[in-house]
Amino acid sequence: RFDTWLSSHLKLPPSSLLSYSGNYTDDAKSWRLVDITRLTSKYQHDRADKRICTSLLKTKTCSLERALRRTQRFQKWLRAKRLTPDLVQGLSSPMLRCPSQRLLDRIVRRYAEVPDAGSIYMDHLTDRDKLRLLYTLAVNSHPILLQIFPDVEGWPFPRYLGSCGRLVVSASTRPLRDFFGAAPEVAADLALQLLAVLRSMGSNDLNYFFYFTHVDAGTFGVFSNGHLFIRDASTLGIIDKEEGSQLIDGQQEYKDIFSCMTVDCQSAFVSCDSIREKHSLVMVCQELLPKLLAGKFLPPVQEKINIFLQRCAHGLGDERSVDEAIAELAEILKPLRSCDSRFAYRYPDCRYSDKY
């Protein structure tokens, strides 16, 4: 299933694209838009495939499955009854930089690619299932995050619909970059949603702290009803506030072929202890909110917005200052929203409730 994965009969657009639009149905009657997304770029896949074959089997091409099965890490996976921190040490995914046993149990229990999910033990996973899970975690944890924190439970991710080889299918969203030229009331609404999503990722009932290692104009997306979600979770890290990280000293620096699927093997990892609580808010104030809100409002209001964005963007050393700037910004933006059918996710409720 790893060797030839993009069949020509699918008539997909050029292979340089990371994602494609499609239509999906599960009853042959109602169709919905979906995004078909690569785990990573074709260039990175080809580069990783070549590295696997040359480093493990000393050949230019090979069966990736056969090569990866021989690795010391995968042999440990085969013997393991439970997914433990030592089995994911050194993987480049931000989600696994600070793993707790509670988080790893959740991955196994909710892994949607196998029947009989629900147990924290890996007895229901075949050898091939284990390799598929390990490979996905090594290349891009985005589809795993969508499975273990599903939208139906209120998490701000698009619905995971399945995968095939190195392609993942999820509910379609328009990237935030498409809204940088939107009307002022739309920009205000999206900015408030963005701040609310970041607050929920920092404080939630499960006591997981989510943080971004990188954000850009494609990280967030907007559904047709105006609701904003995290479109690309590949740069999302997780710290378990209940259990903390359970990697012992030195395990973060462990490297093998699975550590180098999408990054240079020499890449340095960010320490779990260095992540600040307002880390993601500051990044969004630096990278996204200025582009979304620039030049949208009349001078007195726009000037205030710009001041609070600057305070937030330069506030990593003063987290209280970030909180104050975000609170002030939210108060300015709330009355700038409108209540109409463009915002179907909160309309007509916004007519009758201050909450919306």
Short mmCIF file of C-alpha atoms in Angstrom, two decimals:
data_model
loop_
_atom_site.label_atom_id
_atom_site.label_comp_id
_atom_site.label_asym_id
_atom_site.label_seq_id
_atom_site.Cartn_x
_atom_site.Cartn_y
_atom_site.Cartn_z
CA ARG A 1 0.00 0.00 0.00
CA PHE A 2 3.02 2.30 0.29
CA ASP A 3 4.68 1.84 -3.09
CA THR A 4 2.27 3.13 -5.74
CA TRP A 5 -0.18 5.42 -4.09
CA LEU A 6 -1.41 8.03 -6.60
CA SER A 7 -3.12 6.14 -9.42
CA SER A 8 -3.44 7.89 -12.77
CA HIS A 9 -7.07 6.82 -13.17
CA LEU A 10 -8.02 9.13 -10.30
CA LYS A 11 -7.29 12.03 -12.69
CA LEU A 12 -6.06 14.21 -9.84
CA PRO A 13 -4.47 17.61 -10.60
CA PRO A 14 -0.69 18.04 -10.82
CA SER A 15 1.31 16.20 -8.20
CA SER A 16 2.89 19.41 -6.89
CA LEU A 17 -0.34 20.28 -5.06
CA LEU A 18 -0.74 19.46 -1.38
CA SER A 19 -4.52 19.20 -1.45
CA TYR A 20 -7.40 18.72 -3.85
CA SER A 21 -11.13 19.43 -3.67
CA GLY A 22 -13.63 16.62 -4.13
CA ASN A 23 -17.18 15.47 -3.47
CA TYR A 24 -18.03 12.78 -0.94
CA THR A 25 -21.11 10.72 -0.15
CA ASP A 26 -21.83 7.89 2.25
CA ASP A 27 -25.36 7.22 1.03
CA ALA A 28 -25.13 7.93 -2.76
CA LYS A 29 -27.76 10.68 -2.34
CA SER A 30 -26.31 13.64 -0.49
CA TRP A 31 -22.90 14.94 -1.55
CA ARG A 32 -20.59 17.24 0.37
CA LEU A 33 -17.35 19.01 -0.41
CA VAL A 34 -14.19 17.46 0.99
CA ASP A 35 -10.47 18.17 0.98
CA ILE A 36 -8.17 15.36 -0.19
CA THR A 37 -4.80 16.16 1.34
CA ARG A 38 -1.32 14.64 1.10
CA LEU A 39 0.46 13.82 4.34
CA THR A 40 3.31 15.94 2.99
CA SER A 41 4.51 17.22 -0.39
CA LYS A 42 5.34 14.77 -3.17
CA TYR A 43 8.92 16.08 -3.12
CA GLN A 44 9.27 15.27 0.58
CA HIS A 45 7.66 11.85 0.11
CA ASP A 46 10.05 11.01 -2.75
CA ARG A 47 13.03 12.26 -0.75
CA ALA A 48 12.03 10.22 2.31
CA ASP A 49 11.40 7.09 0.19
CA LYS A 50 14.86 7.37 -1.33
CA ARG A 51 16.44 7.86 2.11
CA ILE A 52 14.63 4.79 3.47
CA CYS A 53 15.81 2.57 0.62
CA THR A 54 19.41 3.80 0.56
CA SER A 55 19.96 3.82 4.32
CA LEU A 56 18.13 0.59 5.21
CA LEU A 57 18.56 -1.64 2.13
CA LYS A 58 21.39 0.12 0.23
CA THR A 59 19.27 0.29 -2.95
CA LYS A 60 17.77 3.19 -4.94
CA THR A 61 14.24 1.77 -4.88
CA CYS A 62 12.62 -0.80 -2.61
CA SER A 63 9.47 -1.98 -0.89
CA LEU A 64 9.11 0.63 1.83
CA GLU A 65 7.01 -1.70 3.93
CA ARG A 66 9.67 -4.42 3.87
CA ALA A 67 12.44 -1.92 4.65
CA LEU A 68 10.62 -0.26 7.57
CA ARG A 69 9.63 -3.61 9.07
CA ARG A 70 13.33 -4.37 9.60
CA THR A 71 13.98 -1.31 11.74
CA GLN A 72 14.73 -1.60 15.43
CA ARG A 73 11.91 0.81 16.28
CA PHE A 74 9.26 -1.19 14.42
CA GLN A 75 10.47 -4.45 15.97
CA LYS A 76 9.88 -2.82 19.37
CA TRP A 77 6.37 -1.85 18.20
CA LEU A 78 5.67 -5.47 17.22
CA ARG A 79 6.57 -6.71 20.71
CA ALA A 80 4.70 -3.93 22.53
CA LYS A 81 1.27 -4.43 24.06
CA ARG A 82 0.78 -0.73 24.72
CA LEU A 83 1.97 2.45 22.99
CA THR A 84 4.48 3.95 25.43
CA PRO A 85 6.63 7.12 25.28
CA ASP A 86 9.81 5.22 24.35
CA LEU A 87 8.10 3.96 21.15
CA VAL A 88 7.57 7.50 19.84
CA GLN A 89 10.81 9.08 21.08
CA GLY A 90 12.57 11.20 18.48
CA LEU A 91 9.61 11.49 16.10
CA SER A 92 9.45 14.99 14.63
CA SER A 93 5.70 15.53 15.12
CA PRO A 94 5.08 18.41 17.57
CA MET A 95 2.20 16.37 19.02
CA LEU A 96 4.73 13.81 20.29
CA ARG A 97 7.46 16.12 21.57
CA CYS A 98 6.11 15.94 25.14
CA PRO A 99 4.06 12.71 25.21
CA SER A 100 2.13 11.47 28.23
CA GLN A 101 0.85 7.92 28.62
CA ARG A 102 -2.68 9.32 28.76
CA LEU A 103 -2.26 10.94 25.31
CA LEU A 104 -0.73 7.79 23.78
CA ASP A 105 -3.55 5.63 25.18
CA ARG A 106 -6.02 8.02 23.57
CA ILE A 107 -4.30 7.59 20.19
CA VAL A 108 -4.62 3.79 20.30
CA ARG A 109 -8.14 3.81 21.74
CA ARG A 110 -9.48 6.17 19.06
CA TYR A 111 -7.45 5.11 16.03
CA ALA A 112 -10.17 4.95 13.38
CA GLU A 113 -8.38 2.84 10.75
CA VAL A 114 -8.97 -0.44 12.58
CA PRO A 115 -12.06 -2.34 13.75
CA ASP A 116 -12.64 -2.94 17.45
CA ALA A 117 -11.06 0.33 18.57
CA GLY A 118 -11.67 1.25 22.19
CA SER A 119 -8.87 -0.51 24.05
CA ILE A 120 -5.64 1.12 25.19
CA TYR A 121 -3.83 -2.11 24.31
CA MET A 122 -2.68 -2.77 20.75
CA ASP A 123 -3.95 -6.35 20.53
CA HIS A 124 -6.53 -5.36 17.89
CA LEU A 125 -3.84 -3.88 15.61
CA THR A 126 -2.26 -6.15 13.00
CA ASP A 127 1.43 -5.76 12.15
CA ARG A 128 0.45 -3.70 9.11
CA ASP A 129 -1.88 -1.53 11.23
CA LYS A 130 1.00 -0.80 13.60
CA LEU A 131 3.28 0.16 10.72
CA ARG A 132 0.61 2.41 9.24
CA LEU A 133 0.08 4.17 12.57
CA LEU A 134 3.82 4.60 13.15
CA TYR A 135 4.36 5.89 9.62
CA THR A 136 1.50 8.41 9.93
CA LEU A 137 2.79 9.67 13.29
CA ALA A 138 6.27 10.03 11.81
CA VAL A 139 5.18 11.93 8.68
CA ASN A 140 2.20 14.06 9.77
CA SER A 141 0.08 13.71 12.91
CA HIS A 142 -2.76 15.83 11.45
CA PRO A 143 -5.08 12.87 10.63
CA ILE A 144 -4.44 11.32 14.05
CA LEU A 145 -5.39 14.57 15.81
CA LEU A 146 -8.64 14.71 13.84
CA GLN A 147 -9.46 11.18 15.00
CA ILE A 148 -8.63 11.52 18.68
CA PHE A 149 -10.16 15.00 19.12
CA PRO A 150 -13.25 14.78 16.85
CA ASP A 151 -15.42 17.71 15.85
CA VAL A 152 -18.56 15.97 17.19
CA GLU A 153 -17.12 16.41 20.70
CA GLY A 154 -16.66 20.14 20.15
CA TRP A 155 -12.99 20.20 19.10
CA PRO A 156 -12.18 22.86 16.47
CA PHE A 157 -11.09 20.47 13.71
CA PRO A 158 -12.76 19.45 10.43
CA ARG A 159 -14.38 16.01 10.37
CA TYR A 160 -12.06 13.12 9.51
CA LEU A 161 -13.64 10.94 6.82
CA GLY A 162 -10.86 8.44 6.10
CA SER A 163 -7.59 7.90 4.29
CA CYS A 164 -6.06 5.90 1.48
CA GLY A 165 -2.32 5.41 1.36
CA ARG A 166 -0.82 8.86 1.78
CA LEU A 167 -4.03 10.78 1.11
CA VAL A 168 -6.37 11.97 3.87
CA VAL A 169 -10.02 12.96 3.33
CA SER A 170 -11.68 15.52 5.61
CA ALA A 171 -14.54 18.01 5.48
CA SER A 172 -13.77 20.96 3.21
CA THR A 173 -12.85 24.40 4.53
CA ARG A 174 -11.65 27.59 2.81
CA PRO A 175 -8.25 28.75 4.09
CA LEU A 176 -8.16 31.93 6.15
CA ARG A 177 -6.06 33.61 3.44
CA ASP A 178 -9.21 33.75 1.28
CA PHE A 179 -10.73 36.14 3.85
CA PHE A 180 -7.92 38.69 4.13
CA GLY A 181 -9.90 40.91 1.76
CA ALA A 182 -13.27 40.24 3.43
CA ALA A 183 -15.75 42.87 4.61
CA PRO A 184 -15.02 44.48 8.03
CA GLU A 185 -17.85 42.64 9.82
CA VAL A 186 -16.61 39.28 8.47
CA ALA A 187 -13.01 40.04 9.50
CA ALA A 188 -14.15 41.04 13.01
CA ASP A 189 -16.17 37.84 13.35
CA LEU A 190 -13.29 35.60 12.20
CA ALA A 191 -10.80 37.39 14.48
CA LEU A 192 -13.05 36.79 17.50
CA GLN A 193 -13.49 33.13 16.54
CA LEU A 194 -9.72 32.78 16.17
CA LEU A 195 -9.15 34.14 19.67
CA ALA A 196 -11.86 31.85 21.08
CA VAL A 197 -10.29 28.77 19.44
CA LEU A 198 -6.89 29.59 20.91
CA ARG A 199 -8.42 30.08 24.37
CA SER A 200 -10.15 26.69 24.17
CA MET A 201 -6.92 25.00 23.08
CA GLY A 202 -5.12 26.45 26.07
CA SER A 203 -7.79 25.55 28.61
CA ASN A 204 -10.24 22.65 28.21
CA ASP A 205 -11.97 19.94 30.24
CA LEU A 206 -9.39 17.27 29.33
CA ASN A 207 -6.48 19.34 30.66
CA TYR A 208 -4.49 19.21 27.43
CA PHE A 209 -2.57 22.34 26.47
CA PHE A 210 -2.35 22.75 22.68
CA TYR A 211 0.22 25.10 21.15
CA PHE A 212 1.36 25.87 17.60
CA THR A 213 4.98 25.60 16.49
CA HIS A 214 4.10 27.53 13.32
CA VAL A 215 1.07 29.33 11.90
CA ASP A 216 0.37 30.66 8.42
CA ALA A 217 -2.59 31.68 6.27
CA GLY A 218 -3.51 28.03 5.66
CA THR A 219 -3.44 26.87 9.29
CA PHE A 220 -7.04 27.93 9.90
CA GLY A 221 -10.05 27.42 7.65
CA VAL A 222 -13.66 28.53 7.44
CA PHE A 223 -16.69 26.35 6.71
CA SER A 224 -19.52 27.50 4.43
CA ASN A 225 -21.56 28.46 7.53
CA GLY A 226 -18.87 30.93 8.61
CA HIS A 227 -17.48 28.74 11.41
CA LEU A 228 -13.68 28.86 11.84
CA PHE A 229 -11.68 25.68 12.47
CA ILE A 230 -8.07 24.51 12.58
CA ARG A 231 -7.53 23.39 9.00
CA ASP A 232 -3.97 22.08 9.38
CA ALA A 233 -3.07 20.51 12.72
CA SER A 234 0.37 19.27 11.63
CA THR A 235 2.18 21.99 13.61
CA LEU A 236 0.10 21.52 16.76
CA GLY A 237 1.90 20.39 19.90
CA ILE A 238 0.25 18.97 23.02
CA ILE A 239 1.32 19.16 26.65
CA ASP A 240 -0.62 17.10 29.17
CA LYS A 241 -1.25 19.41 32.14
CA GLU A 242 -2.49 16.44 34.17
CA GLU A 243 0.42 14.01 33.70
CA GLY A 244 3.16 16.12 32.10
CA SER A 245 5.70 14.68 29.67
CA GLN A 246 6.86 11.14 30.37
CA LEU A 247 9.97 11.06 28.21
CA ILE A 248 13.10 10.53 30.27
CA ASP A 249 16.28 12.55 29.71
CA GLY A 250 17.87 11.90 26.34
CA GLN A 251 14.82 10.38 24.68
CA GLN A 252 13.92 13.64 22.90
CA GLU A 253 17.31 13.56 21.16
CA TYR A 254 16.94 9.95 19.93
CA LYS A 255 17.05 9.81 16.10
CA ASP A 256 16.38 7.09 13.53
CA ILE A 257 14.90 6.84 10.03
CA PHE A 258 11.41 7.62 11.39
CA SER A 259 12.75 10.89 12.83
CA CYS A 260 13.74 12.12 9.38
CA MET A 261 10.65 11.50 7.23
CA THR A 262 9.86 15.18 6.70
CA VAL A 263 12.66 17.10 8.44
CA ASP A 264 16.42 17.18 8.35
CA CYS A 265 17.83 14.66 10.81
CA GLN A 266 19.95 17.43 12.31
CA SER A 267 16.93 19.62 13.15
CA ALA A 268 16.83 20.68 16.78
CA PHE A 269 13.63 20.05 18.74
CA VAL A 270 12.01 22.67 20.94
CA SER A 271 12.15 21.79 24.63
CA CYS A 272 8.80 21.08 26.29
CA ASP A 273 9.78 23.36 29.16
CA SER A 274 10.31 26.35 26.86
CA ILE A 275 6.68 26.59 25.67
CA ARG A 276 4.94 29.61 27.19
CA GLU A 277 1.20 29.71 27.87
CA LYS A 278 0.58 32.60 25.44
CA HIS A 279 2.88 31.15 22.75
CA SER A 280 0.13 30.61 20.13
CA LEU A 281 -1.65 33.91 20.81
CA VAL A 282 1.54 35.86 20.22
CA MET A 283 2.20 33.99 16.95
CA VAL A 284 -1.33 34.72 15.69
CA CYS A 285 -0.96 38.40 16.66
CA GLN A 286 2.29 38.51 14.68
CA GLU A 287 1.32 36.50 11.60
CA LEU A 288 -2.45 36.41 11.02
CA LEU A 289 -4.53 39.07 12.78
CA PRO A 290 -2.69 42.04 11.19
CA LYS A 291 -3.39 40.61 7.70
CA LEU A 292 -7.02 39.89 8.57
CA LEU A 293 -7.77 43.25 10.23
CA ALA A 294 -5.48 45.69 8.36
CA GLY A 295 -7.23 48.78 6.99
CA LYS A 296 -10.72 47.44 7.65
CA PHE A 297 -12.15 50.08 9.99
CA LEU A 298 -12.44 53.85 10.42
CA PRO A 299 -9.25 55.56 11.71
CA PRO A 300 -10.03 55.86 15.47
CA VAL A 301 -11.07 52.18 15.73
CA GLN A 302 -8.32 50.93 13.40
CA GLU A 303 -5.66 52.77 15.41
CA LYS A 304 -6.82 51.12 18.64
CA ILE A 305 -6.83 47.69 16.98
CA ASN A 306 -3.29 48.22 15.66
CA ILE A 307 -2.02 49.28 19.11
CA PHE A 308 -3.45 46.20 20.84
CA LEU A 309 -2.13 43.89 18.10
CA GLN A 310 1.37 45.32 18.56
CA ARG A 311 1.17 44.88 22.34
CA CYS A 312 0.10 41.28 21.87
CA ALA A 313 2.75 40.56 19.20
CA HIS A 314 5.58 41.76 21.46
CA GLY A 315 4.26 40.25 24.65
CA LEU A 316 6.09 36.91 25.03
CA GLY A 317 8.06 38.28 27.96
CA ASP A 318 4.94 39.67 29.63
CA GLU A 319 2.01 37.25 29.48
CA ARG A 320 -0.24 39.55 31.51
CA SER A 321 0.22 42.22 28.85
CA VAL A 322 -0.88 39.72 26.17
CA ASP A 323 -4.03 38.86 28.15
CA GLU A 324 -4.92 42.51 28.59
CA ALA A 325 -4.31 43.34 24.92
CA ILE A 326 -6.44 40.40 23.74
CA ALA A 327 -9.28 41.29 26.13
CA GLU A 328 -9.29 44.90 24.91
CA LEU A 329 -9.14 43.77 21.28
CA ALA A 330 -12.11 41.43 21.77
CA GLU A 331 -14.17 44.23 23.33
CA ILE A 332 -13.48 46.46 20.31
CA LEU A 333 -14.33 43.72 17.79
CA LYS A 334 -17.57 42.41 19.33
CA PRO A 335 -19.82 45.35 18.31
CA LEU A 336 -18.24 45.36 14.82
CA ARG A 337 -19.78 42.00 13.95
CA SER A 338 -23.16 41.74 12.26
CA CYS A 339 -25.99 39.24 12.72
CA ASP A 340 -27.22 37.86 9.39
CA SER A 341 -27.35 34.67 7.31
CA ARG A 342 -23.69 34.96 6.26
CA PHE A 343 -22.90 33.77 9.78
CA ALA A 344 -25.12 30.69 9.75
CA TYR A 345 -23.16 29.03 12.58
CA ARG A 346 -24.65 31.63 15.00
CA TYR A 347 -27.69 32.91 13.08
CA PRO A 348 -30.53 33.45 14.01
CA ASP A 349 -29.40 32.80 17.62
CA CYS A 350 -27.42 36.05 17.55
CA ARG A 351 -30.73 37.93 17.35
CA TYR A 352 -31.85 36.66 20.73
CA SER A 353 -28.71 35.95 22.75
CA ASP A 354 -25.79 38.11 23.84
CA LYS A 355 -23.61 34.99 23.68
CA TYR A 356 -23.56 35.34 19.87
#
